[in-house]
Amino acid sequence: GQQLNQSPQSMFIQEGEDVSMNCTSSSIFNTWLWYKQEPGEGPVLLIALYKAGELTSNGRLTAQFGITRKDSFLNISASIPSDVGIYFCAGIIQGAQKLVFGQGTRLTINP
Amino acid sequence: NAGVTQTPKFQVLKTGQSMTLQCAQDMNHNSMYWYRQDPGMGLRLIYYSASEGTTDKGEVPNGYNVSRLNKREFSLRLESAAPSQTSVYFCASRATGGYSPLHFGNGTRLTVT
């Protein structure tokens, strides 16, 4: 089945640094989604991307839908302590009922 | 809006016991999903229901059954719990049509001893 390779698996950064993570696949996706999960909670949608080449921002977060439709990245600028959590990418193939998830990137921030 | 509500939040079972995890959504979504999350394994799909009256297996269905009770509710049953089913379980829903995202509940943390 389809797989998403998400990297890095974990990041340890200083407060104020920028963060970048990405997902790649051998399959073409029609939608890319980025979620954040905080301890004890379910994943929450951050950004949805629906068009190849699309660049979308949500505050300090910016995500892009790769032009080949096989990859996506998420950037966080000027990280703050509340950015701590696990970030997941997910892809949807045209007509599919199921989403494919990456393995997650665990972000830890040192104040 | 409550969104997706899961009960219970925590549960401890002994091997061989049975239980049902409940999920309800108030967003009028057609599709509902059950995932499990284990350390280092990400989210794995157990079962899903594309619409009321239908259910389908996901990646890891063995040891589970589901019931789509109505449009709002989708339950997950463990008939004979095993330690390998210790996990955090998430219910999610989405509108069908287009490429709508999943909306998740806050999870049920299950421990099987």
CSV table of N, CA, C and O in Angstrom, one decimal, chain A:
chain,number,residue,atom,x,y,z
A,1,GLY,N,0.8,-1.2,0.0
A,1,GLY,CA,0.0,0.0,0.0
A,1,GLY,C,0.9,1.2,0.0
A,1,GLY,O,2.1,1.2,0.1
A,2,GLN,N,0.2,2.4,-0.1
A,2,GLN,CA,0.9,3.6,-0.1
A,2,GLN,C,1.6,3.9,1.3
A,2,GLN,O,1.0,3.5,2.3
A,3,GLN,N,2.7,4.5,1.2
A,3,GLN,CA,3.4,4.9,2.4
A,3,GLN,C,3.9,6.3,2.3
A,3,GLN,O,4.2,6.8,1.2
A,4,LEU,N,3.9,7.0,3.5
A,4,LEU,CA,4.5,8.3,3.5
A,4,LEU,C,5.7,8.3,4.4
A,4,LEU,O,5.7,7.7,5.5
A,5,ASN,N,6.8,8.8,3.9
A,5,ASN,CA,8.1,8.9,4.7
A,5,ASN,C,8.2,10.3,5.3
A,5,ASN,O,8.4,11.2,4.5
A,6,GLN,N,8.1,10.4,6.6
A,6,GLN,CA,8.2,11.7,7.2
A,6,GLN,C,9.5,11.8,7.9
A,6,GLN,O,9.9,10.9,8.6
A,7,SER,N,10.1,13.0,7.8
A,7,SER,CA,11.4,13.2,8.4
A,7,SER,C,11.5,14.7,8.8
A,7,SER,O,10.9,15.5,8.2
A,8,PRO,N,12.3,14.9,9.9
A,8,PRO,CA,13.0,13.9,10.7
A,8,PRO,C,12.0,13.3,11.7
A,8,PRO,O,10.8,13.7,11.8
A,9,GLN,N,12.4,12.2,12.3
A,9,GLN,CA,11.5,11.5,13.3
A,9,GLN,C,11.4,12.4,14.6
A,9,GLN,O,10.4,12.3,15.3
A,10,SER,N,12.5,13.1,14.9
A,10,SER,CA,12.4,13.9,16.1
A,10,SER,C,13.4,15.1,15.9
A,10,SER,O,14.3,15.0,15.1
A,11,MET,N,13.0,16.2,16.6
A,11,MET,CA,13.8,17.4,16.6
A,11,MET,C,14.0,18.0,18.0
A,11,MET,O,13.0,18.1,18.7
A,12,PHE,N,15.2,18.4,18.3
A,12,PHE,CA,15.4,19.1,19.6
A,12,PHE,C,16.0,20.5,19.2
A,12,PHE,O,17.1,20.5,18.7
A,13,ILE,N,15.3,21.5,19.5
A,13,ILE,CA,15.7,22.9,19.1
A,13,ILE,C,15.6,23.8,20.2
A,13,ILE,O,15.0,23.5,21.3
A,14,GLN,N,16.2,25.0,20.0
A,14,GLN,CA,16.1,26.1,21.0
A,14,GLN,C,14.9,27.0,20.6
A,14,GLN,O,14.6,27.2,19.4
A,15,GLU,N,14.3,27.5,21.7
A,15,GLU,CA,13.2,28.5,21.4
A,15,GLU,C,13.7,29.6,20.5
A,15,GLU,O,14.8,30.1,20.7
A,16,GLY,N,12.9,29.9,19.6
A,16,GLY,CA,13.2,31.0,18.6
A,16,GLY,C,13.7,30.5,17.3
A,16,GLY,O,13.8,31.2,16.3
A,17,GLU,N,14.2,29.2,17.2
A,17,GLU,CA,14.7,28.7,16.0
A,17,GLU,C,13.5,28.3,15.0
A,17,GLU,O,12.4,28.2,15.5
A,18,ASP,N,13.9,28.3,13.8
A,18,ASP,CA,12.9,27.8,12.8
A,18,ASP,C,13.0,26.3,12.6
A,18,ASP,O,14.0,25.7,12.9
A,19,VAL,N,11.9,25.7,12.2
A,19,VAL,CA,11.7,24.3,12.1
A,19,VAL,C,11.3,23.9,10.7
A,19,VAL,O,10.4,24.6,10.1
A,20,SER,N,11.8,22.8,10.2
A,20,SER,CA,11.4,22.3,8.9
A,20,SER,C,11.3,20.8,8.9
A,20,SER,O,12.2,20.1,9.4
A,21,MET,N,10.2,20.3,8.4
A,21,MET,CA,9.9,18.9,8.3
A,21,MET,C,9.3,18.6,7.0
A,21,MET,O,8.6,19.5,6.4
A,22,ASN,N,9.4,17.3,6.5
A,22,ASN,CA,8.8,17.0,5.2
A,22,ASN,C,8.3,15.6,5.1
A,22,ASN,O,8.6,14.7,6.0
A,23,CYS,N,7.5,15.4,4.1
A,23,CYS,CA,6.9,14.1,3.9
A,23,CYS,C,7.1,13.8,2.4
A,23,CYS,O,6.8,14.7,1.5
A,24,THR,N,7.5,12.6,2.1
A,24,THR,CA,7.7,12.2,0.7
A,24,THR,C,7.0,10.8,0.5
A,24,THR,O,6.8,10.0,1.4
A,25,SER,N,6.6,10.6,-0.8
A,25,SER,CA,6.0,9.3,-1.1
A,25,SER,C,6.3,8.9,-2.6
A,25,SER,O,6.7,9.8,-3.4
A,26,SER,N,6.1,7.7,-2.9
A,26,SER,CA,6.3,7.2,-4.3
A,26,SER,C,4.9,7.4,-5.0
A,26,SER,O,4.9,7.2,-6.2
A,27,SER,N,3.9,7.7,-4.2
A,27,SER,CA,2.5,7.8,-4.8
A,27,SER,C,2.2,9.3,-5.0
A,27,SER,O,2.7,10.1,-4.3
A,28,ILE,N,1.2,9.5,-5.9
A,28,ILE,CA,0.7,10.9,-6.1
A,28,ILE,C,-0.5,11.1,-5.2
A,28,ILE,O,-1.4,10.3,-5.2
A,29,PHE,N,-0.5,12.2,-4.5
A,29,PHE,CA,-1.6,12.5,-3.7
A,29,PHE,C,-2.4,13.8,-4.2
A,29,PHE,O,-1.8,14.7,-4.8
A,30,ASN,N,-3.7,13.8,-4.0
A,30,ASN,CA,-4.5,15.0,-4.4
A,30,ASN,C,-4.6,16.0,-3.3
A,30,ASN,O,-5.1,17.1,-3.5
A,31,THR,N,-4.4,15.6,-2.0
A,31,THR,CA,-4.5,16.5,-0.9
A,31,THR,C,-3.4,16.1,0.1
A,31,THR,O,-3.1,14.9,0.3
A,32,TRP,N,-2.8,17.1,0.7
A,32,TRP,CA,-1.9,16.9,1.8
A,32,TRP,C,-2.4,17.7,3.0
A,32,TRP,O,-2.9,18.8,2.9
A,33,LEU,N,-2.3,17.0,4.2
A,33,LEU,CA,-2.8,17.6,5.4
A,33,LEU,C,-1.7,17.5,6.4
A,33,LEU,O,-0.9,16.6,6.4
A,34,TRP,N,-1.6,18.6,7.3
A,34,TRP,CA,-0.7,18.6,8.4
A,34,TRP,C,-1.4,18.7,9.7
A,34,TRP,O,-2.3,19.6,9.8
A,35,TYR,N,-1.1,17.8,10.6
A,35,TYR,CA,-1.8,17.8,11.9
A,35,TYR,C,-0.7,17.9,13.0
A,35,TYR,O,0.5,17.6,12.9
A,36,LYS,N,-1.2,18.4,14.2
A,36,LYS,CA,-0.4,18.5,15.4
A,36,LYS,C,-1.1,17.8,16.5
A,36,LYS,O,-2.3,17.9,16.7
A,37,GLN,N,-0.3,17.0,17.2
A,37,GLN,CA,-0.9,16.3,18.4
A,37,GLN,C,-0.1,16.6,19.6
A,37,GLN,O,1.1,16.5,19.7
A,38,GLU,N,-0.9,17.1,20.6
A,38,GLU,CA,-0.3,17.4,21.9
A,38,GLU,C,-0.6,16.3,22.9
A,38,GLU,O,-1.5,15.5,22.7
A,39,PRO,N,0.2,16.2,24.0
A,39,PRO,CA,0.1,15.0,24.9
A,39,PRO,C,-1.4,14.9,25.4
A,39,PRO,O,-2.0,15.9,25.8
A,40,GLY,N,-1.9,13.7,25.3
A,40,GLY,CA,-3.2,13.4,25.9
A,40,GLY,C,-4.4,13.8,25.0
A,40,GLY,O,-5.5,13.8,25.4
A,41,GLU,N,-4.1,14.3,23.8
A,41,GLU,CA,-5.1,14.8,22.9
A,41,GLU,C,-5.0,14.1,21.5
A,41,GLU,O,-4.1,13.5,21.2
A,42,GLY,N,-6.1,14.3,20.8
A,42,GLY,CA,-6.1,13.8,19.4
A,42,GLY,C,-5.4,14.8,18.5
A,42,GLY,O,-5.2,15.9,18.8
A,43,PRO,N,-5.0,14.3,17.3
A,43,PRO,CA,-4.4,15.2,16.3
A,43,PRO,C,-5.4,16.3,15.9
A,43,PRO,O,-6.6,16.1,15.7
A,44,VAL,N,-4.9,17.5,15.7
A,44,VAL,CA,-5.7,18.7,15.3
A,44,VAL,C,-5.1,19.2,14.0
A,44,VAL,O,-3.9,19.3,13.8
A,45,LEU,N,-6.0,19.4,13.0
A,45,LEU,CA,-5.6,19.9,11.7
A,45,LEU,C,-5.0,21.3,11.8
A,45,LEU,O,-5.6,22.2,12.4
A,46,LEU,N,-3.8,21.4,11.1
A,46,LEU,CA,-3.1,22.7,11.1
A,46,LEU,C,-3.4,23.4,9.7
A,46,LEU,O,-3.7,24.5,9.6
A,47,ILE,N,-3.1,22.6,8.7
A,47,ILE,CA,-3.1,23.2,7.3
A,47,ILE,C,-3.5,22.1,6.4
A,47,ILE,O,-3.1,20.9,6.5
A,48,ALA,N,-4.4,22.4,5.4
A,48,ALA,CA,-4.8,21.5,4.3
A,48,ALA,C,-4.4,22.1,3.0
A,48,ALA,O,-4.5,23.3,2.7
A,49,LEU,N,-3.8,21.3,2.1
A,49,LEU,CA,-3.3,21.7,0.8
A,49,LEU,C,-4.0,20.9,-0.3
A,49,LEU,O,-4.0,19.7,-0.2
A,50,TYR,N,-4.5,21.6,-1.3
A,50,TYR,CA,-5.4,20.9,-2.3
A,50,TYR,C,-4.9,21.0,-3.7
A,50,TYR,O,-5.5,20.4,-4.6
A,51,LYS,N,-3.8,21.7,-3.9
A,51,LYS,CA,-3.3,21.9,-5.3
A,51,LYS,C,-1.8,21.9,-5.4
A,51,LYS,O,-1.1,22.5,-4.5
A,52,ALA,N,-1.3,21.2,-6.4
A,52,ALA,CA,0.1,21.1,-6.5
A,52,ALA,C,0.8,22.5,-6.6
A,52,ALA,O,0.2,23.4,-7.4
A,53,GLY,N,1.8,22.7,-5.9
A,53,GLY,CA,2.5,24.0,-5.9
A,53,GLY,C,1.9,25.0,-4.8
A,53,GLY,O,2.5,26.0,-4.6
A,54,GLU,N,0.8,24.6,-4.2
A,54,GLU,CA,0.2,25.5,-3.3
A,54,GLU,C,1.0,25.8,-2.1
A,54,GLU,O,1.6,24.9,-1.5
A,55,LEU,N,1.1,27.0,-1.7
A,55,LEU,CA,1.8,27.4,-0.5
A,55,LEU,C,0.8,28.1,0.5
A,55,LEU,O,0.2,29.1,0.1
A,56,THR,N,0.7,27.6,1.7
A,56,THR,CA,-0.4,28.1,2.6
A,56,THR,C,0.2,28.4,3.9
A,56,THR,O,1.0,27.6,4.4
A,57,SER,N,-0.2,29.5,4.5
A,57,SER,CA,0.3,29.8,5.9
A,57,SER,C,-0.8,29.9,6.9
A,57,SER,O,-2.0,30.2,6.5
A,58,ASN,N,-0.4,29.6,8.1
A,58,ASN,CA,-1.4,29.7,9.2
A,58,ASN,C,-0.6,30.2,10.4
A,58,ASN,O,0.1,29.5,11.1
A,59,GLY,N,-0.5,31.5,10.5
A,59,GLY,CA,0.3,32.2,11.5
A,59,GLY,C,1.8,32.0,11.2
A,59,GLY,O,2.2,32.3,10.1
A,60,ARG,N,2.5,31.3,12.2
A,60,ARG,CA,3.9,31.1,12.0
A,60,ARG,C,4.2,29.8,11.2
A,60,ARG,O,5.4,29.5,10.9
A,61,LEU,N,3.1,29.1,10.8
A,61,LEU,CA,3.3,27.9,10.1
A,61,LEU,C,3.1,28.1,8.6
A,61,LEU,O,2.2,28.8,8.2
A,62,THR,N,3.9,27.5,7.8
A,62,THR,CA,3.8,27.5,6.3
A,62,THR,C,4.0,26.1,5.8
A,62,THR,O,4.9,25.4,6.2
A,63,ALA,N,3.1,25.7,4.9
A,63,ALA,CA,3.2,24.4,4.3
A,63,ALA,C,3.1,24.5,2.8
A,63,ALA,O,2.4,25.4,2.3
A,64,GLN,N,3.7,23.6,2.1
A,64,GLN,CA,3.7,23.6,0.6
A,64,GLN,C,3.3,22.2,0.1
A,64,GLN,O,3.8,21.2,0.6
A,65,PHE,N,2.5,22.2,-0.9
A,65,PHE,CA,2.2,21.0,-1.7
A,65,PHE,C,3.2,20.9,-2.8
A,65,PHE,O,3.2,21.8,-3.7
A,66,GLY,N,4.0,19.8,-2.8
A,66,GLY,CA,5.1,19.7,-3.8
A,66,GLY,C,4.5,19.7,-5.3
A,66,GLY,O,3.5,19.1,-5.5
A,67,ILE,N,5.3,20.2,-6.2
A,67,ILE,CA,4.9,20.3,-7.6
A,67,ILE,C,4.7,19.0,-8.2
A,67,ILE,O,3.9,18.8,-9.1
A,68,THR,N,5.4,17.9,-7.7
A,68,THR,CA,5.3,16.6,-8.3
A,68,THR,C,4.1,15.9,-7.7
A,68,THR,O,3.7,14.8,-8.1
A,69,ARG,N,3.5,16.5,-6.6
A,69,ARG,CA,2.3,15.9,-5.9
A,69,ARG,C,2.8,14.7,-5.0
A,69,ARG,O,1.9,14.0,-4.5
A,70,LYS,N,4.1,14.5,-4.9
A,70,LYS,CA,4.6,13.3,-4.1
A,70,LYS,C,5.2,13.8,-2.8
A,70,LYS,O,5.8,13.0,-2.1
A,71,ASP,N,5.2,15.1,-2.5
A,71,ASP,CA,5.8,15.5,-1.3
A,71,ASP,C,5.2,16.8,-0.8
A,71,ASP,O,4.5,17.5,-1.5
A,72,SER,N,5.5,17.1,0.5
A,72,SER,CA,5.0,18.3,1.1
A,72,SER,C,5.9,18.6,2.3
A,72,SER,O,6.6,17.7,2.9
A,73,PHE,N,6.1,19.9,2.6
A,73,PHE,CA,6.8,20.3,3.8
A,73,PHE,C,6.1,21.2,4.7
A,73,PHE,O,5.1,21.9,4.2
A,74,LEU,N,6.5,21.3,5.9
A,74,LEU,CA,5.9,22.2,6.9
A,74,LEU,C,7.0,22.9,7.6
A,74,LEU,O,8.0,22.3,8.0
A,75,ASN,N,7.0,24.2,7.6
A,75,ASN,CA,7.9,25.1,8.3
A,75,ASN,C,7.2,25.8,9.4
A,75,ASN,O,6.1,26.3,9.3
A,76,ILE,N,7.9,25.9,10.6
A,76,ILE,CA,7.5,26.7,11.7
A,76,ILE,C,8.6,27.8,11.9
A,76,ILE,O,9.7,27.4,12.1
A,77,SER,N,8.2,29.0,11.9
A,77,SER,CA,9.1,30.1,12.2
A,77,SER,C,9.1,30.5,13.6
A,77,SER,O,8.1,30.5,14.3
A,78,ALA,N,10.3,30.9,14.1
A,78,ALA,CA,10.4,31.5,15.5
A,78,ALA,C,9.7,30.7,16.5
A,78,ALA,O,8.7,31.1,17.1
A,79,SER,N,10.1,29.4,16.7
A,79,SER,CA,9.4,28.5,17.6
A,79,SER,C,9.3,29.0,19.0
A,79,SER,O,10.1,29.7,19.5
A,80,ILE,N,8.1,28.6,19.6
A,80,ILE,CA,7.8,28.9,21.0
A,80,ILE,C,7.5,27.7,21.7
A,80,ILE,O,7.2,26.6,21.1
A,81,PRO,N,7.5,27.7,23.0
A,81,PRO,CA,7.3,26.5,23.8
A,81,PRO,C,6.0,25.7,23.5
A,81,PRO,O,6.0,24.5,23.5
A,82,SER,N,5.0,26.4,23.1
A,82,SER,CA,3.7,25.7,22.9
A,82,SER,C,3.7,25.0,21.5
A,82,SER,O,2.7,24.3,21.2
A,83,ASP,N,4.8,25.1,20.8
A,83,ASP,CA,4.9,24.4,19.5
A,83,ASP,C,5.2,22.9,19.7
A,83,ASP,O,5.2,22.1,18.8
A,84,VAL,N,5.6,22.6,21.0
A,84,VAL,CA,6.0,21.2,21.3
A,84,VAL,C,4.8,20.3,21.0
A,84,VAL,O,3.7,20.6,21.3
A,85,GLY,N,5.2,19.1,20.4
A,85,GLY,CA,4.1,18.1,20.1
A,85,GLY,C,4.6,17.2,19.0
A,85,GLY,O,5.8,17.2,18.6
A,86,ILE,N,3.7,16.4,18.5
A,86,ILE,CA,4.0,15.5,17.4
A,86,ILE,C,3.3,16.0,16.2
A,86,ILE,O,2.1,16.3,16.2
A,87,TYR,N,4.0,16.2,15.1
A,87,TYR,CA,3.4,16.7,13.8
A,87,TYR,C,3.3,15.5,12.8
A,87,TYR,O,4.3,14.8,12.6
A,88,PHE,N,2.1,15.4,12.3
A,88,PHE,CA,1.9,14.3,11.3
A,88,PHE,C,1.5,14.9,9.9
A,88,PHE,O,0.7,15.9,9.9
A,89,CYS,N,2.0,14.3,8.9
A,89,CYS,CA,1.5,14.6,7.6
A,89,CYS,C,0.5,13.5,7.2
A,89,CYS,O,0.6,12.4,7.7
A,90,ALA,N,-0.4,13.8,6.3
A,90,ALA,CA,-1.3,12.8,5.8
A,90,ALA,C,-1.7,13.2,4.3
A,90,ALA,O,-1.7,14.3,4.0
A,91,GLY,N,-1.9,12.1,3.5
A,91,GLY,CA,-2.2,12.3,2.1
A,91,GLY,C,-3.5,11.6,1.8
A,91,GLY,O,-3.8,10.6,2.4
A,92,ILE,N,-4.2,12.2,0.8
A,92,ILE,CA,-5.4,11.6,0.3
A,92,ILE,C,-5.3,11.4,-1.2
A,92,ILE,O,-4.9,12.4,-1.9
A,93,ILE,N,-5.5,10.2,-1.6
A,93,ILE,CA,-5.5,9.9,-3.1
A,93,ILE,C,-6.9,10.1,-3.6
A,93,ILE,O,-7.9,9.9,-3.0
A,94,GLN,N,-6.9,10.5,-4.9
A,94,GLN,CA,-8.2,10.8,-5.5
A,94,GLN,C,-9.2,9.7,-5.3
A,94,GLN,O,-8.8,8.5,-5.6
A,95,GLY,N,-10.4,10.0,-4.8
A,95,GLY,CA,-11.4,8.9,-4.7
A,95,GLY,C,-11.2,8.0,-3.5
A,95,GLY,O,-12.1,7.2,-3.2
A,96,ALA,N,-10.2,8.2,-2.7
A,96,ALA,CA,-9.9,7.2,-1.6
A,96,ALA,C,-10.7,7.6,-0.4
A,96,ALA,O,-10.9,8.8,-0.1
A,97,GLN,N,-11.1,6.6,0.3
A,97,GLN,CA,-11.8,6.8,1.6
A,97,GLN,C,-10.8,7.0,2.7
A,97,GLN,O,-11.1,7.5,3.8
A,98,LYS,N,-9.6,6.4,2.5
A,98,LYS,CA,-8.6,6.4,3.6
A,98,LYS,C,-7.5,7.4,3.4
A,98,LYS,O,-7.1,7.6,2.3
A,99,LEU,N,-7.1,7.9,4.6
A,99,LEU,CA,-5.9,8.8,4.5
A,99,LEU,C,-4.7,7.9,4.8
A,99,LEU,O,-4.7,7.0,5.6
A,100,VAL,N,-3.6,8.4,4.3
A,100,VAL,CA,-2.3,7.7,4.6
A,100,VAL,C,-1.5,8.7,5.5
A,100,VAL,O,-1.4,9.9,5.1
A,101,PHE,N,-1.0,8.2,6.6
A,101,PHE,CA,-0.3,9.1,7.6
A,101,PHE,C,1.2,8.8,7.5
A,101,PHE,O,1.6,7.6,7.4
A,102,GLY,N,2.0,9.8,7.8
A,102,GLY,CA,3.4,9.7,8.1
A,102,GLY,C,3.6,9.2,9.5
A,102,GLY,O,2.6,9.2,10.3
A,103,GLN,N,4.8,8.9,9.8
A,103,GLN,CA,5.1,8.3,11.2
A,103,GLN,C,5.2,9.4,12.2
A,103,GLN,O,5.2,9.1,13.4
A,104,GLY,N,5.2,10.7,11.8
A,104,GLY,CA,5.2,11.7,12.8
A,104,GLY,C,6.6,12.3,13.1
A,104,GLY,O,7.6,11.6,13.0
A,105,THR,N,6.7,13.6,13.4
A,105,THR,CA,7.9,14.2,13.9
A,105,THR,C,7.7,14.8,15.2
A,105,THR,O,6.8,15.6,15.4
A,106,ARG,N,8.4,14.3,16.2
A,106,ARG,CA,8.3,14.8,17.6
A,106,ARG,C,9.2,16.0,17.8
A,106,ARG,O,10.4,15.9,17.7
A,107,LEU,N,8.6,17.1,18.1
A,107,LEU,CA,9.3,18.4,18.3
A,107,LEU,C,9.5,18.7,19.8
A,107,LEU,O,8.5,18.8,20.5
A,108,THR,N,10.7,18.9,20.2
A,108,THR,CA,11.0,19.3,21.6
A,108,THR,C,11.7,20.6,21.5
A,108,THR,O,12.6,20.8,20.7
A,109,ILE,N,11.3,21.5,22.4
A,109,ILE,CA,11.9,22.9,22.4
A,109,ILE,C,12.5,23.2,23.8
A,109,ILE,O,11.9,23.0,24.8
A,110,ASN,N,13.8,23.6,23.7
A,110,ASN,CA,14.5,24.0,25.0
A,110,ASN,C,14.3,25.5,25.1
A,110,ASN,O,14.7,26.3,24.2
A,111,PRO,N,13.8,25.9,26.3
A,111,PRO,CA,13.6,27.4,26.5
A,111,PRO,C,14.9,28.2,26.6
A,111,PRO,O,15.9,27.6,26.8
